[in-house]
Short mmCIF file of C-alpha atoms in Angstrom, two decimals:
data_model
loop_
_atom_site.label_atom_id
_atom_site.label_comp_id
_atom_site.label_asym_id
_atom_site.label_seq_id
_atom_site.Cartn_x
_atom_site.Cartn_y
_atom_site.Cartn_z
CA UNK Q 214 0.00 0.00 0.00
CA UNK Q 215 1.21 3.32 -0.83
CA UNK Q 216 2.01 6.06 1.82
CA UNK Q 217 -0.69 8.14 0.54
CA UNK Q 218 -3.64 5.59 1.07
CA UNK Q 219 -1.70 4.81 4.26
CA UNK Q 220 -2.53 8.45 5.25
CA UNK Q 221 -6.04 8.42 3.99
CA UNK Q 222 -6.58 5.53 6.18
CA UNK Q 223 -5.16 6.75 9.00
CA UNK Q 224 -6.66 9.53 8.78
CA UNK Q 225 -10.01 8.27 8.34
CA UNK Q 226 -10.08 5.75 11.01
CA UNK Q 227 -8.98 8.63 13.33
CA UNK Q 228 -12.37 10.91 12.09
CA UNK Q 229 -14.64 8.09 12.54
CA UNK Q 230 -13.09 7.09 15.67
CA UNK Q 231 -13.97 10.59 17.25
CA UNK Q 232 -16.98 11.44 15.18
CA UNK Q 233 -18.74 8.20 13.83
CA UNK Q 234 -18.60 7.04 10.39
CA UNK Q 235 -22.16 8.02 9.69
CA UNK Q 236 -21.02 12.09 10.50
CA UNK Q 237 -17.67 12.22 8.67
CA UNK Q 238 -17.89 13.09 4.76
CA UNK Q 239 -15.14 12.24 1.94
CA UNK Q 240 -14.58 15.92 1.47
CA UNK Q 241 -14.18 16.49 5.63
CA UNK Q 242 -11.32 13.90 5.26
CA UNK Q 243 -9.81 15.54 2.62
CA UNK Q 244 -9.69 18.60 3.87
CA UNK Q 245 -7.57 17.29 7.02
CA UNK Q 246 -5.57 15.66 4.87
CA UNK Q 247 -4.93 18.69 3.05
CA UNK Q 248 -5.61 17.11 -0.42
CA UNK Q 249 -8.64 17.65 -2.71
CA UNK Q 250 -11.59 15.64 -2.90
CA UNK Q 251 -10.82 14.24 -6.50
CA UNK Q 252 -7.24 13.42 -5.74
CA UNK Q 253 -8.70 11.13 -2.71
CA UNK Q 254 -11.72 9.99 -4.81
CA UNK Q 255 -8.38 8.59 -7.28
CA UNK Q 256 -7.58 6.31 -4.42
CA UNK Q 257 -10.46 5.65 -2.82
CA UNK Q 258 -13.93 6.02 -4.75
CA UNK Q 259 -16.16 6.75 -1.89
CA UNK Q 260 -16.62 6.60 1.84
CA UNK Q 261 -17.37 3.06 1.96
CA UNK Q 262 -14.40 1.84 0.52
CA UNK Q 263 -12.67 3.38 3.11
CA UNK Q 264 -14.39 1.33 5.36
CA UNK Q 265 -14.26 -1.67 3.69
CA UNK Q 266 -10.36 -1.05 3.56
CA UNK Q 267 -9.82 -0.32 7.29
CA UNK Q 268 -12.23 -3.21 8.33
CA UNK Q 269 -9.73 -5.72 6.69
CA UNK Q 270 -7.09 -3.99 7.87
CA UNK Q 271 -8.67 -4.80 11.41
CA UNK Q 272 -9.38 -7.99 11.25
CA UNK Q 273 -5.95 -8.90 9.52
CA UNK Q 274 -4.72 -9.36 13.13
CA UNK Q 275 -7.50 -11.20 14.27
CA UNK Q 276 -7.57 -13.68 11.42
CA UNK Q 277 -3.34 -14.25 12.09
CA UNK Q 278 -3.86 -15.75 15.31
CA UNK Q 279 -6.82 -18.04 14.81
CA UNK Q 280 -4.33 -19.37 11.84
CA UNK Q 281 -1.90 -19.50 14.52
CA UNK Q 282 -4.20 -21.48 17.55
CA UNK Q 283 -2.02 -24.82 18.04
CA UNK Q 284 1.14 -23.26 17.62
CA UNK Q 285 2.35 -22.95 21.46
CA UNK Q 286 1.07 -24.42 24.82
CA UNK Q 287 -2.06 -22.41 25.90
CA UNK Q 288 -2.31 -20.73 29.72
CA UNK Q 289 -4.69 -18.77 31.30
CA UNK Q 290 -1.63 -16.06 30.89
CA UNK Q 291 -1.58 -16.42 27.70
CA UNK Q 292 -5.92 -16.30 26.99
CA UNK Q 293 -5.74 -13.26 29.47
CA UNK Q 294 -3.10 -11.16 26.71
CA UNK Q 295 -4.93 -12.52 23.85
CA UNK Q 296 -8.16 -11.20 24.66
CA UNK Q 297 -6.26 -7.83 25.61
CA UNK Q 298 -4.77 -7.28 22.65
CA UNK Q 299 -7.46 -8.00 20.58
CA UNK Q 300 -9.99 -5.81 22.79
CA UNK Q 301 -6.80 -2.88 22.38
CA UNK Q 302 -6.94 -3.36 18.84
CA UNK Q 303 -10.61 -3.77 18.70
CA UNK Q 304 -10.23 0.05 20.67
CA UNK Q 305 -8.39 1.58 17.94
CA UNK Q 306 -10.76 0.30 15.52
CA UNK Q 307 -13.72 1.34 17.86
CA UNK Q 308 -15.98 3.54 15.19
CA UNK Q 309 -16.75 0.09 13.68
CA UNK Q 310 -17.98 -1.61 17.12
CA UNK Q 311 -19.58 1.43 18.42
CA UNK Q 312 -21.77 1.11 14.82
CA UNK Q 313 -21.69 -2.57 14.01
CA UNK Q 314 -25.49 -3.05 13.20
CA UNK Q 315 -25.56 -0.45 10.61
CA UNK Q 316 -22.10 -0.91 9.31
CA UNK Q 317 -22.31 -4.50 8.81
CA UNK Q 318 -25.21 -3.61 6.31
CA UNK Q 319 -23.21 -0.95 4.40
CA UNK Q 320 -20.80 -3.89 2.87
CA UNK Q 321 -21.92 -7.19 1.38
CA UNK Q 322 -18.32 -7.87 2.17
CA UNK Q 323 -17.47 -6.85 4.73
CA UNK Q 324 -20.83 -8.50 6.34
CA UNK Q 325 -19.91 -11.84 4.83
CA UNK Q 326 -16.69 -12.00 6.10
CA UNK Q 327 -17.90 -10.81 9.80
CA UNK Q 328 -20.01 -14.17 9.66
CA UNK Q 329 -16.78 -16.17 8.89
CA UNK Q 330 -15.36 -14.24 11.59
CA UNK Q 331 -17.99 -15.32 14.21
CA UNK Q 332 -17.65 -19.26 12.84
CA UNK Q 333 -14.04 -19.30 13.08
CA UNK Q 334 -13.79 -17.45 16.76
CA UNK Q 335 -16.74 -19.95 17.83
CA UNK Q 336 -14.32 -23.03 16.40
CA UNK Q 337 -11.31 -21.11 18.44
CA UNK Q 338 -13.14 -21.28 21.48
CA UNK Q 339 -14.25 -25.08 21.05
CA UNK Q 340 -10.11 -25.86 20.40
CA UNK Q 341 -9.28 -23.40 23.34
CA UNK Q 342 -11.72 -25.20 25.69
CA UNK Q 343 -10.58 -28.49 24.69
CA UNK Q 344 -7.72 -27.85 25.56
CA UNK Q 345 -7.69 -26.53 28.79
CA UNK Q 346 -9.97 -29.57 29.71
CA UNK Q 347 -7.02 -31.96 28.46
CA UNK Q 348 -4.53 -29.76 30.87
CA UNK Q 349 -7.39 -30.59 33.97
CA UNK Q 350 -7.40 -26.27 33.91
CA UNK Q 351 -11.49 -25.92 32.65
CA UNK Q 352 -13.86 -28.67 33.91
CA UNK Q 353 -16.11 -30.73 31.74
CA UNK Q 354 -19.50 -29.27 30.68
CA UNK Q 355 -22.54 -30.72 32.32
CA UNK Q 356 -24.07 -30.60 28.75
CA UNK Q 357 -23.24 -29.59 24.87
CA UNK Q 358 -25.49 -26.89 24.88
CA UNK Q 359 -23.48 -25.20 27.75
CA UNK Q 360 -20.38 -25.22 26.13
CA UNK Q 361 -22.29 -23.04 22.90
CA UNK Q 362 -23.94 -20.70 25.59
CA UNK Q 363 -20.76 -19.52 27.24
CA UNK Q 364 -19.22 -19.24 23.88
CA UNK Q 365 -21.83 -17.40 22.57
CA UNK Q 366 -22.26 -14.96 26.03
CA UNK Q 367 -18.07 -14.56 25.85
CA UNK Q 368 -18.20 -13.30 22.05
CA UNK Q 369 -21.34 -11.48 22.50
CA UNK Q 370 -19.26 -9.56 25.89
CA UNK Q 371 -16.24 -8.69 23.74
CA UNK Q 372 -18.53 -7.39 20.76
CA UNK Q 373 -20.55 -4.92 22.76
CA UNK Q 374 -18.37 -3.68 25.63
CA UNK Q 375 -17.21 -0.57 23.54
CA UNK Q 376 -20.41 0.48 22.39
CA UNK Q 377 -21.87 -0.09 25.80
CA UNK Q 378 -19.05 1.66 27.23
CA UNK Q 379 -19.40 4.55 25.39
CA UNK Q 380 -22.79 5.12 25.70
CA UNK Q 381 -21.73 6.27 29.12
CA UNK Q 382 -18.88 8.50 28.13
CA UNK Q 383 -15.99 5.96 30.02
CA UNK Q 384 -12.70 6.94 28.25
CA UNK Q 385 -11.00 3.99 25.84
CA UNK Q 386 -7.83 4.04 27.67
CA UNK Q 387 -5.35 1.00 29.27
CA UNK Q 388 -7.21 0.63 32.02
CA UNK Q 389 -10.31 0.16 30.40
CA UNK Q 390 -8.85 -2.81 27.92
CA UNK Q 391 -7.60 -4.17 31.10
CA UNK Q 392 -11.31 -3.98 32.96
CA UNK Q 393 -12.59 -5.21 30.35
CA UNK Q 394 -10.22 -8.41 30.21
CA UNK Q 395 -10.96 -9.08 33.27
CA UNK Q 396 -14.68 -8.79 33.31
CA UNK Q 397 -14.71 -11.27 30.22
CA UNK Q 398 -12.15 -13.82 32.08
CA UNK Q 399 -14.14 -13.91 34.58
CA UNK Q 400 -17.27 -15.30 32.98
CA UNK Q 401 -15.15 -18.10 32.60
CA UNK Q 402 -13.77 -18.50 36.19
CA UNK Q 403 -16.96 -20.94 37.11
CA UNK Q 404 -16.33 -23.05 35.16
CA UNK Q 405 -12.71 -23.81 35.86
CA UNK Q 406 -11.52 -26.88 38.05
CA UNK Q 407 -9.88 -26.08 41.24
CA UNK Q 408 -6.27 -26.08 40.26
CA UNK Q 409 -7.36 -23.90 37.47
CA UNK Q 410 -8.79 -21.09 39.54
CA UNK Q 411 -6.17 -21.42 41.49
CA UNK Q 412 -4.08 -20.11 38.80
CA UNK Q 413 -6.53 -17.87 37.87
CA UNK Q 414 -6.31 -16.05 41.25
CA UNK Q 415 -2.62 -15.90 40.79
CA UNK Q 416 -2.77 -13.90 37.17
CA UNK Q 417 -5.33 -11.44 38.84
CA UNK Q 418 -5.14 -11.03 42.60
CA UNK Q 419 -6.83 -7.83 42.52
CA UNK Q 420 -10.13 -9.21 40.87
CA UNK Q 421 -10.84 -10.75 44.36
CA UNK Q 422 -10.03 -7.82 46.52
#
């Protein structure tokens, strides 16, 4: 990618980050860009391209380390930085899950690919669980249908804590990735074995202050 789409980009994700994409117009990013409207129509044709471009950009990450699941031994330390770095870069990409509904129906492709999404974080949580049952961390499920329901409550959590979040004005920071990490490890903290919350209360001490 050039550096000028680079720029456009940036710039872009930074205007619908602090406006909403619905409120920011091709011509309002090329004016902070200080470029003309027909020179950023030449790389990008209209608004929704844009969006279409920065949503792959997004999920680029996310798609690297499902590939990746399998490749290393899997810890509660290690679940615990996973889900904060993808709620962090979910946060710099947070214009998209402050406006999912709408903006999933702005982009045949982009909406397509979110469903793919959802299967293949669904099949990453079946492999993670597995796994931490075969390492005696996560107990056994009374029943298949509760294994789908907490999968289904943890991905729902992580979609909707920004735009719940900033409905009441709480500021994106560190801290707030971190809350939030915590808040979704703990739905899962039931359901671990003994020796598994034990280690659990050794990653986060201060959740049981």
């Amino acid at each position: 990618m050039n550096n000028t789409k680079s720029r456009i980009l940036s710039e872009s994700k930074q205007l619908f980050n602090e406006k909403g994409f619905s409120e920011v117009t091709i011509r309002m990013i090329a004016q902070k860009l200080n470029m003309s409207s027909g020179n950023l129509n030449y790389h990008f044709k209209k608004r929704e391209d844009i969006l279409e471009a920065l949503y792959f950009e997004m999920v680029e990450e996310f798609d690297d380390r499902v590939k990746r699941l399998g490749e290393s031994e899997i810890t509660l330390e290690m679940m615990y930085q996973d889900i904060f770095q993808s709620l962090k870069r979910m946060v710099d990409y947070r214009f998209f899950w402050t406006d999912m509904y709408r903006l999933l129906r702005l982009n045949e492709k982009i909406r397509a690919h979110y469903k793919k999404v959802y299967e293949h974080r669904f099949q990453g949580y079946i492999y993670l669980f597995d796994y931490l049952m075969s390492q005696g961390i996560l107990s056994d499920f009374g029943y298949e249908n509760e294994r789908k329901l907490l999968i289904e409550r943890m991905i729902g959590f992580s979609n909707t804590c920004i735009y719940n979040s900033a409905t009441y004005d709480v500021n994106l920071d560190e801290r707030f990735i971190e809350n939030q990490t915590q808040h979704l490890m703990i739905i899962l903290y039931p359901y671990l074995t003994k020796d598994g919350q034990k280690q659990y209360r050794k990653l986060l001490p201060g959740v049981f202050k």
